Short mmCIF file of C-alpha atoms in Angstrom, two decimals:
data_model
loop_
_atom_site.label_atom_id
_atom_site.label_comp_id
_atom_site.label_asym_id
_atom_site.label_seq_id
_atom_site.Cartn_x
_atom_site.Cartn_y
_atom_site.Cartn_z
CA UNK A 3 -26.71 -6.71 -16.96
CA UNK A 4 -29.34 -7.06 -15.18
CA UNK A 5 -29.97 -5.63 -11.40
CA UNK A 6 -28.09 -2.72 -12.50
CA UNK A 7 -29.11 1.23 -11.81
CA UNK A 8 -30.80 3.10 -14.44
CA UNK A 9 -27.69 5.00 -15.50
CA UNK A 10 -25.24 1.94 -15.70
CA UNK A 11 -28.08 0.21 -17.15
CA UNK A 12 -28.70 3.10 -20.07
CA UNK A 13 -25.00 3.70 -21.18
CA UNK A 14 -25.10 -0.40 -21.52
CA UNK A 15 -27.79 -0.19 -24.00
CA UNK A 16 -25.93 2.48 -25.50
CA UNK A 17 -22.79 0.36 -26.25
CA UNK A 18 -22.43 -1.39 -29.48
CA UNK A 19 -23.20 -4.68 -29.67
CA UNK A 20 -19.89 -6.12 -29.77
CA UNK A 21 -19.18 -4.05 -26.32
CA UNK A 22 -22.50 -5.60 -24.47
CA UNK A 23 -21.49 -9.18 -25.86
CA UNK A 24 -17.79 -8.97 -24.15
CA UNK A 25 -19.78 -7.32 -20.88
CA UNK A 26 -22.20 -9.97 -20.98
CA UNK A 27 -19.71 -13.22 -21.63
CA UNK A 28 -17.21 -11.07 -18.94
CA UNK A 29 -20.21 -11.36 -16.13
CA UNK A 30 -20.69 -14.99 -16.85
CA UNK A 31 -17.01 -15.36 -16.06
CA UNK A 32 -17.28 -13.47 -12.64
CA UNK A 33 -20.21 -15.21 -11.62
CA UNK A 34 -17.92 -18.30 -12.01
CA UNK A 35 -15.50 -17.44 -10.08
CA UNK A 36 -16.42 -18.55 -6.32
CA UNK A 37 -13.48 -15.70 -4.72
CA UNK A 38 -15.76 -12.91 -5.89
CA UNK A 39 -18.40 -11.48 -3.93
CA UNK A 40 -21.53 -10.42 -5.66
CA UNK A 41 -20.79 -6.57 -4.39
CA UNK A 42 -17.37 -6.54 -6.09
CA UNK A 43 -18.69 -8.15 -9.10
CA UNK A 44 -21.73 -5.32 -9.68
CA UNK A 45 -19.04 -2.66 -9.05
CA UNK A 46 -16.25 -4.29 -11.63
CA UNK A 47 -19.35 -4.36 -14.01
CA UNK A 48 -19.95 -0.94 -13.32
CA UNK A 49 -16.78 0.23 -14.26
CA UNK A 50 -16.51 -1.80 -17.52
CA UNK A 51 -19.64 -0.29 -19.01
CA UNK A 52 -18.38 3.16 -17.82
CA UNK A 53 -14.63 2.26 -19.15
CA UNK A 54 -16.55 1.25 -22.92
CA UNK A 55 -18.32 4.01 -22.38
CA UNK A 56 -15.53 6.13 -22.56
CA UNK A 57 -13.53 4.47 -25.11
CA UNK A 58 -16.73 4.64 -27.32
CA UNK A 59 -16.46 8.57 -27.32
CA UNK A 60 -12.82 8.45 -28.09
CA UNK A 61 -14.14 6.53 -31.16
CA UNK A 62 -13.16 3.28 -30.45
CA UNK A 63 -14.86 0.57 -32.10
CA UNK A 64 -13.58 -2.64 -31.72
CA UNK A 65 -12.16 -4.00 -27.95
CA UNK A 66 -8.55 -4.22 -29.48
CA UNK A 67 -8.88 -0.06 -29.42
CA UNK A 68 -11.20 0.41 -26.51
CA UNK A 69 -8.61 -2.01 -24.26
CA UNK A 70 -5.64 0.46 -25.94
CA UNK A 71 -3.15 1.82 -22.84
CA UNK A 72 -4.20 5.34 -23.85
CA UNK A 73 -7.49 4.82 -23.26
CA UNK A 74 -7.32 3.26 -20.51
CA UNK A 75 -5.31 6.47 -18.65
CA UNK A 76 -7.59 8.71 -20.60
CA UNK A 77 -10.16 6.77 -18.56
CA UNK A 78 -8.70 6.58 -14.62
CA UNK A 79 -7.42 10.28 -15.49
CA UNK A 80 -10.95 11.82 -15.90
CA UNK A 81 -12.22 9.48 -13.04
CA UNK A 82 -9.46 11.11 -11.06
CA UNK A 83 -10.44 14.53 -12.16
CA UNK A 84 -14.15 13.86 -11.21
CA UNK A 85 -12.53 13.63 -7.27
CA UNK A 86 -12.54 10.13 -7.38
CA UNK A 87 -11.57 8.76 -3.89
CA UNK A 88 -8.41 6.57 -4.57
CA UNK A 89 -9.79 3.57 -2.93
CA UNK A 90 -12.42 4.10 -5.91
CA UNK A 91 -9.31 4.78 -8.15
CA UNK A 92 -7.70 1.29 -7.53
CA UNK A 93 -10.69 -0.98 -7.75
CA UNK A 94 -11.08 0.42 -11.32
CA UNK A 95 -8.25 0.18 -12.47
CA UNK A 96 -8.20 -3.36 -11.10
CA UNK A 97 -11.59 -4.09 -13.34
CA UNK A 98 -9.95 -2.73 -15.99
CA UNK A 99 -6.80 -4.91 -15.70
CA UNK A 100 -9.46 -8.14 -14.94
CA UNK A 101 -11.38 -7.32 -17.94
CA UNK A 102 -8.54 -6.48 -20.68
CA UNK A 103 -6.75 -10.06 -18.68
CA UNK A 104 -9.98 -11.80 -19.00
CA UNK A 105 -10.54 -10.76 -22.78
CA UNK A 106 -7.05 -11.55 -23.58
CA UNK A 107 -7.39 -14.99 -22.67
CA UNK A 108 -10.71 -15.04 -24.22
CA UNK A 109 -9.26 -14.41 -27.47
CA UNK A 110 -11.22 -11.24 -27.69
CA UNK A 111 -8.32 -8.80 -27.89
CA UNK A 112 -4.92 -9.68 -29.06
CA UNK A 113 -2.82 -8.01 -26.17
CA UNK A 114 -3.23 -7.31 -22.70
CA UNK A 115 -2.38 -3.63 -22.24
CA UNK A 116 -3.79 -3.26 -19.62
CA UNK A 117 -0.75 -4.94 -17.49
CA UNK A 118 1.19 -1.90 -18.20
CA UNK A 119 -1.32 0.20 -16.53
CA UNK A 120 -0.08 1.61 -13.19
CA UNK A 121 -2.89 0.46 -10.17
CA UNK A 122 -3.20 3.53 -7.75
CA UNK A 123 -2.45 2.80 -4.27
CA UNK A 124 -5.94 3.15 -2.51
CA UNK A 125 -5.18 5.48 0.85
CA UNK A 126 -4.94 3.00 4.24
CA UNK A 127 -7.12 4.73 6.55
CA UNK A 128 -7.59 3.10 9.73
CA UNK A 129 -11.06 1.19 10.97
CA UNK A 130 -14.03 3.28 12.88
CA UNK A 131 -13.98 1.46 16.16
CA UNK A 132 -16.42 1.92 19.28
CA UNK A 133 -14.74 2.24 22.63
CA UNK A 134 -15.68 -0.55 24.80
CA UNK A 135 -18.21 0.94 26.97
CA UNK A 136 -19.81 2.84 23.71
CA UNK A 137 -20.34 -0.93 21.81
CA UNK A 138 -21.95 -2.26 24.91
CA UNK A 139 -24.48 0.76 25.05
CA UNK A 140 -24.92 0.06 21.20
CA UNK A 141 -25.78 -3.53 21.18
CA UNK A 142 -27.81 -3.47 24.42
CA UNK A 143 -31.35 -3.76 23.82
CA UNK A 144 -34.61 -1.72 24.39
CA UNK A 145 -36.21 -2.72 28.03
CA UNK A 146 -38.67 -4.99 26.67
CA UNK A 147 -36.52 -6.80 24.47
CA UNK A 148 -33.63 -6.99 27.08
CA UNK A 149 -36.03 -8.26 29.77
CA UNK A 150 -37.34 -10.98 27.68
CA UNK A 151 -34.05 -12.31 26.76
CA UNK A 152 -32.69 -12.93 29.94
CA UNK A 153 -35.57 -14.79 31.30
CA UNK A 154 -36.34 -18.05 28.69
CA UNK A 155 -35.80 -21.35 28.11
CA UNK A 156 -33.52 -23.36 25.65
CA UNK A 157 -34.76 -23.18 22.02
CA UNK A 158 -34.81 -26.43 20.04
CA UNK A 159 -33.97 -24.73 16.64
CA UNK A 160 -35.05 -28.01 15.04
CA UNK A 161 -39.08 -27.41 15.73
CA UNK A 162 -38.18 -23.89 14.77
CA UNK A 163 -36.79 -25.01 11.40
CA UNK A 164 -39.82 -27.60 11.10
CA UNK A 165 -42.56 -24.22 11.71
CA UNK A 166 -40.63 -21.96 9.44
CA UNK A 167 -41.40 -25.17 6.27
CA UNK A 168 -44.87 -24.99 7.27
CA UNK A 169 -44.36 -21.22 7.83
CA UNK A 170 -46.10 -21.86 11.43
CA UNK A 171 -45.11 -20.93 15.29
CA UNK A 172 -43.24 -23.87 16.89
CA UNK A 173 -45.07 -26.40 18.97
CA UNK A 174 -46.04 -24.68 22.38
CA UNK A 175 -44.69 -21.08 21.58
CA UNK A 176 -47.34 -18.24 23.05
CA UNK A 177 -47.55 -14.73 21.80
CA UNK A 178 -45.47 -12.87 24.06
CA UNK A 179 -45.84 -9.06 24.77
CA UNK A 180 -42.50 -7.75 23.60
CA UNK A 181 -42.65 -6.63 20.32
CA UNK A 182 -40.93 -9.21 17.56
CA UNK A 183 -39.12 -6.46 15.69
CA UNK A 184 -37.26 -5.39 18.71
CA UNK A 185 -36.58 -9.07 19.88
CA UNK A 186 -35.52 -9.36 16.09
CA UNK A 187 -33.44 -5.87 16.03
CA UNK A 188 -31.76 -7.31 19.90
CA UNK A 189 -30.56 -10.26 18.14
CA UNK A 190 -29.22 -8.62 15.21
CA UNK A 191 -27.07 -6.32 17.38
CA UNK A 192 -25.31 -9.31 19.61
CA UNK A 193 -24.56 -11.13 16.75
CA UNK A 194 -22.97 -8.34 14.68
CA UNK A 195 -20.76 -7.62 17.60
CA UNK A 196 -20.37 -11.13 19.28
CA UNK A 197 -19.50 -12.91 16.44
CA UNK A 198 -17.83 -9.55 13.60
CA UNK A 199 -19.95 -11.24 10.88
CA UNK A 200 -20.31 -8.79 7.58
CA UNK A 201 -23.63 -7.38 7.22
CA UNK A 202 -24.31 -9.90 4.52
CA UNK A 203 -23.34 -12.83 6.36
CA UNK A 204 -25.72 -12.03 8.81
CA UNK A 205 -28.59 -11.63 6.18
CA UNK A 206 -27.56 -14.76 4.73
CA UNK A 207 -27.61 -16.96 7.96
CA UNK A 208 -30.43 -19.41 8.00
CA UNK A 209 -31.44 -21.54 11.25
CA UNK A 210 -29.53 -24.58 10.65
CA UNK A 211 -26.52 -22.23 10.97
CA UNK A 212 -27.47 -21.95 14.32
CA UNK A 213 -25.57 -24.74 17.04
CA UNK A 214 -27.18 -23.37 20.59
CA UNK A 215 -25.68 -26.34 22.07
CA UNK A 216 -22.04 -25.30 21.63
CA UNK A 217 -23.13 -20.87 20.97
CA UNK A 218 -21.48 -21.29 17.20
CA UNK A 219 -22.59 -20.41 14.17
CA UNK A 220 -21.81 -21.38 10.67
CA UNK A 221 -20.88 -18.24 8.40
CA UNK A 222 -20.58 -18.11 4.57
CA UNK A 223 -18.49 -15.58 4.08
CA UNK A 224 -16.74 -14.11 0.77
CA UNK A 225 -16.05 -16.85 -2.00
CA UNK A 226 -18.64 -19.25 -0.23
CA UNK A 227 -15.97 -20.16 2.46
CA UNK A 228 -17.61 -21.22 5.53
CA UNK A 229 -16.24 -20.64 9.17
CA UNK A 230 -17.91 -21.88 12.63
CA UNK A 231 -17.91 -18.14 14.97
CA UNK A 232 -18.67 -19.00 18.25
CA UNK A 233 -20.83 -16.13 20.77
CA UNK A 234 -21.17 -15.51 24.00
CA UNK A 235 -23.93 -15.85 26.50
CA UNK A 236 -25.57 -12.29 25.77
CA UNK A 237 -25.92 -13.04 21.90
CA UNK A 238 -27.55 -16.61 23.13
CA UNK A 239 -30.20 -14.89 25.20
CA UNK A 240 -30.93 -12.57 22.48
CA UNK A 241 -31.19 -15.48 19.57
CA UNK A 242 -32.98 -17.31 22.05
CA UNK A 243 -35.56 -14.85 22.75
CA UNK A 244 -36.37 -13.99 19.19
CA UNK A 245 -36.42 -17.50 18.18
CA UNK A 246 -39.35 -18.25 20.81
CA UNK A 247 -41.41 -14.93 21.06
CA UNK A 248 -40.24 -12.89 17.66
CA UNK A 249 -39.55 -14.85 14.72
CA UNK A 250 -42.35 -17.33 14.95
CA UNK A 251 -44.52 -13.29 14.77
CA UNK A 252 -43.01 -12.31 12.01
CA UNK A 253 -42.63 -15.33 9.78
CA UNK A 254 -44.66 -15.98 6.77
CA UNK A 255 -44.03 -18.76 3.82
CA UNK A 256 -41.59 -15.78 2.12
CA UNK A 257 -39.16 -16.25 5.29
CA UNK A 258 -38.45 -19.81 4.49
CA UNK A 259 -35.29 -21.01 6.84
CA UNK A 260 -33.79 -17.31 7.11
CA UNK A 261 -32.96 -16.45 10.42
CA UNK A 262 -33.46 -13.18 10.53
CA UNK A 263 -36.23 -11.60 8.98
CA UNK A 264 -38.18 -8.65 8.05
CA UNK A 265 -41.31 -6.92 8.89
CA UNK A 266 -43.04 -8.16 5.83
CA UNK A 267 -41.80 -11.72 6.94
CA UNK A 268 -39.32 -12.29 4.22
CA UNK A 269 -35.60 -12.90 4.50
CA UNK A 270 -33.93 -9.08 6.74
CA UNK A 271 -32.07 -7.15 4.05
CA UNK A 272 -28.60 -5.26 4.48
CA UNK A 273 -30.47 -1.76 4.42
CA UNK A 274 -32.28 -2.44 7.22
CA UNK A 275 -29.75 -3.48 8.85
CA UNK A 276 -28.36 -0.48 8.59
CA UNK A 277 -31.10 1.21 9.60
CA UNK A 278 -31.53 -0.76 12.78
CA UNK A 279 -27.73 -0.06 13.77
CA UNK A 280 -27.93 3.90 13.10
CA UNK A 281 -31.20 4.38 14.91
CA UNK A 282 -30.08 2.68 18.14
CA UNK A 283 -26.59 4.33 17.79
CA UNK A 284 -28.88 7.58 18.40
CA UNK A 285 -30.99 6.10 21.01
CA UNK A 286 -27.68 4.99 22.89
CA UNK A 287 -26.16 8.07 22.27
CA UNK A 288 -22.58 7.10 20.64
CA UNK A 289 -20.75 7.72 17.66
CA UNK A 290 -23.23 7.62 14.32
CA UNK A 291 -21.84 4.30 12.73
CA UNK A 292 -22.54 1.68 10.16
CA UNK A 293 -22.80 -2.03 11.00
CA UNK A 294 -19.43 -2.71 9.84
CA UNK A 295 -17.99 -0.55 12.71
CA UNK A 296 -19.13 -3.29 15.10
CA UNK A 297 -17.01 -5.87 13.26
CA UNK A 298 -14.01 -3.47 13.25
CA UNK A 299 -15.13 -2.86 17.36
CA UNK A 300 -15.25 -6.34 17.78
CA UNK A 301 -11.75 -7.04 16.13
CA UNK A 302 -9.74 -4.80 17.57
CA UNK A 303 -11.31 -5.21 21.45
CA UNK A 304 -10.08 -9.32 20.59
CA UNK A 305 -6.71 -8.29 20.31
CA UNK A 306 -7.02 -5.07 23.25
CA UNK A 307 -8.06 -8.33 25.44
CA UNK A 308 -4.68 -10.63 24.45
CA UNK A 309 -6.15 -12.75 21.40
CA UNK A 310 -3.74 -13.76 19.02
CA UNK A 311 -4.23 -12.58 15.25
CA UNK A 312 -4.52 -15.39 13.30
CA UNK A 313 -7.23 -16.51 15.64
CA UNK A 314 -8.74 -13.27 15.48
CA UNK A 315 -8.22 -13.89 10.95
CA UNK A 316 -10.03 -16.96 11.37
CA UNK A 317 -12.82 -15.53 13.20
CA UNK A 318 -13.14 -12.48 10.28
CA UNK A 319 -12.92 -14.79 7.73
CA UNK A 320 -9.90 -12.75 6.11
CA UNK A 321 -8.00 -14.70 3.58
CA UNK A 322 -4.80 -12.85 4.34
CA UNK A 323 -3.33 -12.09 7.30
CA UNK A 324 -2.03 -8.69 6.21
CA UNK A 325 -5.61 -7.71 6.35
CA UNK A 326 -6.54 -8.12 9.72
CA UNK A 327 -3.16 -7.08 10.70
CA UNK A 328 -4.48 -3.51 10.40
CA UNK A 329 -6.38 -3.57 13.55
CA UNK A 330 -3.25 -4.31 15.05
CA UNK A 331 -2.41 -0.70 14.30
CA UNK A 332 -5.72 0.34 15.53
CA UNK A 333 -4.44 -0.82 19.15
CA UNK A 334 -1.66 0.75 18.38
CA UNK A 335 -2.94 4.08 17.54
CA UNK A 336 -5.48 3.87 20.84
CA UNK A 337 -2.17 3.06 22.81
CA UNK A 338 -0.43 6.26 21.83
CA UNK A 339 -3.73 8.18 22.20
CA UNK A 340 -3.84 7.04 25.79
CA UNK A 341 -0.14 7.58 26.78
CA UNK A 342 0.02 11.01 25.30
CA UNK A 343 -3.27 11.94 27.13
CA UNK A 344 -1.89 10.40 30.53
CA UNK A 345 1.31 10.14 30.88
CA UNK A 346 3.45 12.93 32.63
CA UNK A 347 6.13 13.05 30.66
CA UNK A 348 4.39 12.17 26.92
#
């Protein structure tokens, strides 16, 4: 259980021991399974321990009772009564039905009862998306860092790669007067909305993901699936500019091959991120948003501009195609926005 917060962490420790040996055996299992992501299997630990929990103060004491179909409504009722979001609602009840399968299987329990119980359906609300003109002021950089990216040469990411071992500038680069972090925080914007990568896809990409031949780059997504996203010629100016006159600033031996990174020099984080998206959100005067409204931007101006949806799948790295079908009804909701507000006879 480790990497946990303090109070998942404490009502772990407060589980009998045959509880935190099914929790711990449960998170080996999840870490073996390549389709999770390591987000949704902190949160499905997260609501085991809190689903134990429970059961232990009905007096449950073995898994047979805690994994009982009363307990496990007992459980999803008081989450709803807490205001639970129903979103929140389904995934746990989906860790509890993963668990209680998982334990079945595992010969830890004798029946699965937690098939019976009824998954709420989490509420569909539609995607924050940036108007056109609002995710170009977003992802446009400061002066300096704009300047500087329109005005260099092509970056041979190989000598970049070759510095970043030896934790060194590459051959020839010179200082350049534009500050790293906002060559860093340009190229971090044009990717998120170039190329709709999740926020930790774009933490995780390292520089041999990087083809600036053919402006693609090679994402691990969810499940360690990896797609090739291609940019466009903004995004290559940016990536090109930080690569010559920011990263080699800001790299020390913690960096390694990340392509992004950090003040400190280490590999950028998903909180920073964040932070880098909200602040120039308020500098650029739109909409306060979180990076993941630049992939939803991105999506749904694809298919405003004629591109088909599976191609626009591929690019999100969705596994099914009912998924991205709901910026389909994004469009569609924009459409009827736009006809009631202009037409005559709406």
């Amino acid at each position: 259980m480790a990497g946990k917060g303090s109070s998942t962490e404490a009502r772990y420790e407060a589980l009998p021991e045959n509880f935190r040996d099914a929790i711990d055996q449960f998170a080996r299992h999840l870490s073996s399974e390549r389709a999770r992501s390591a987000h949704t299997i902190r949160a499905y630990l997260t609501d085991v321990v809190q689903l134990l929990d429970h059961a232990g103060r009905m007096h449950a004491e073995t898994l047979d009772a805690a994994l009982a179909l009363p307990v496990l409504r007992s459980w999803l009722a008081r989450q709803r009564g807490t205001g639970a979001a129903r979103s929140t609602l389904a995934r746990r009840a989906a860790a509890a039905r993963t668990f209680s399968g998982w334990a079945q299987r595992a010969g830890l329990v004798r029946v699965d009862q937690a098939r019976q119980l009824g998954v709420p359906r989490a509420d569909r609300t539609l995607p924050t998306v940036l108007a056109v003109d609002q995710a170009a002021a977003l992802v446009e950089a400061p002066g300096a860092g704009r300047a500087a990216a329109t005005d260099v040469s092509p970056v041979d990411v190989s000598s970049v790669t070759a510095a970043s071992d030896a934790g060194t500038a590459p051959p020839g680069d010179e200082p350049h007067a534009s500050d790293p972090v906002t060559l860093r925080d340009a190229a971090v914007l044009e990717l998120l909305y170039a190329t709709a990568v999740r926020v930790a896809e774009l933490c995780g990409l390292d520089l041999r993901d990087v083809d600036d031949e053919r402006r693609l780059i090679r994402v691990t997504g969810k499940g360690d699936k990896q797609r090739s996203v291609p940019y466009g010629v903004p995004a290559e100016q940016a990536i090109r500019a930080y690569l010559q006159q920011g990263r080699p600033r800001l790299l020390t031996p913690r960096g390694g091959s990340a392509l992004l990174l950090g003040v400190r020099g280490g590999r950028l984080d998903p909180r920073t991120v964040r932070r880098i998206v909200a602040a120039r959100a308020a500098e650029a005067r739109v909409p306060s948003v979180a990076p993941h409204a630049l992939r939803h931007s991105a999506a749904t101006h694809l298919l405003d501009g004629g591109a088909d949806l599976r191609s626009v799948q591929e690019l999100l790295g969705h596994a099914s195609l009912a998924t991205t079908q709901l910026y389909t009804h994004v469009s569609v909701e924009r459409l009827r926005r736009a006809y009631r507000q202009a037409h005559p006879r709406a």
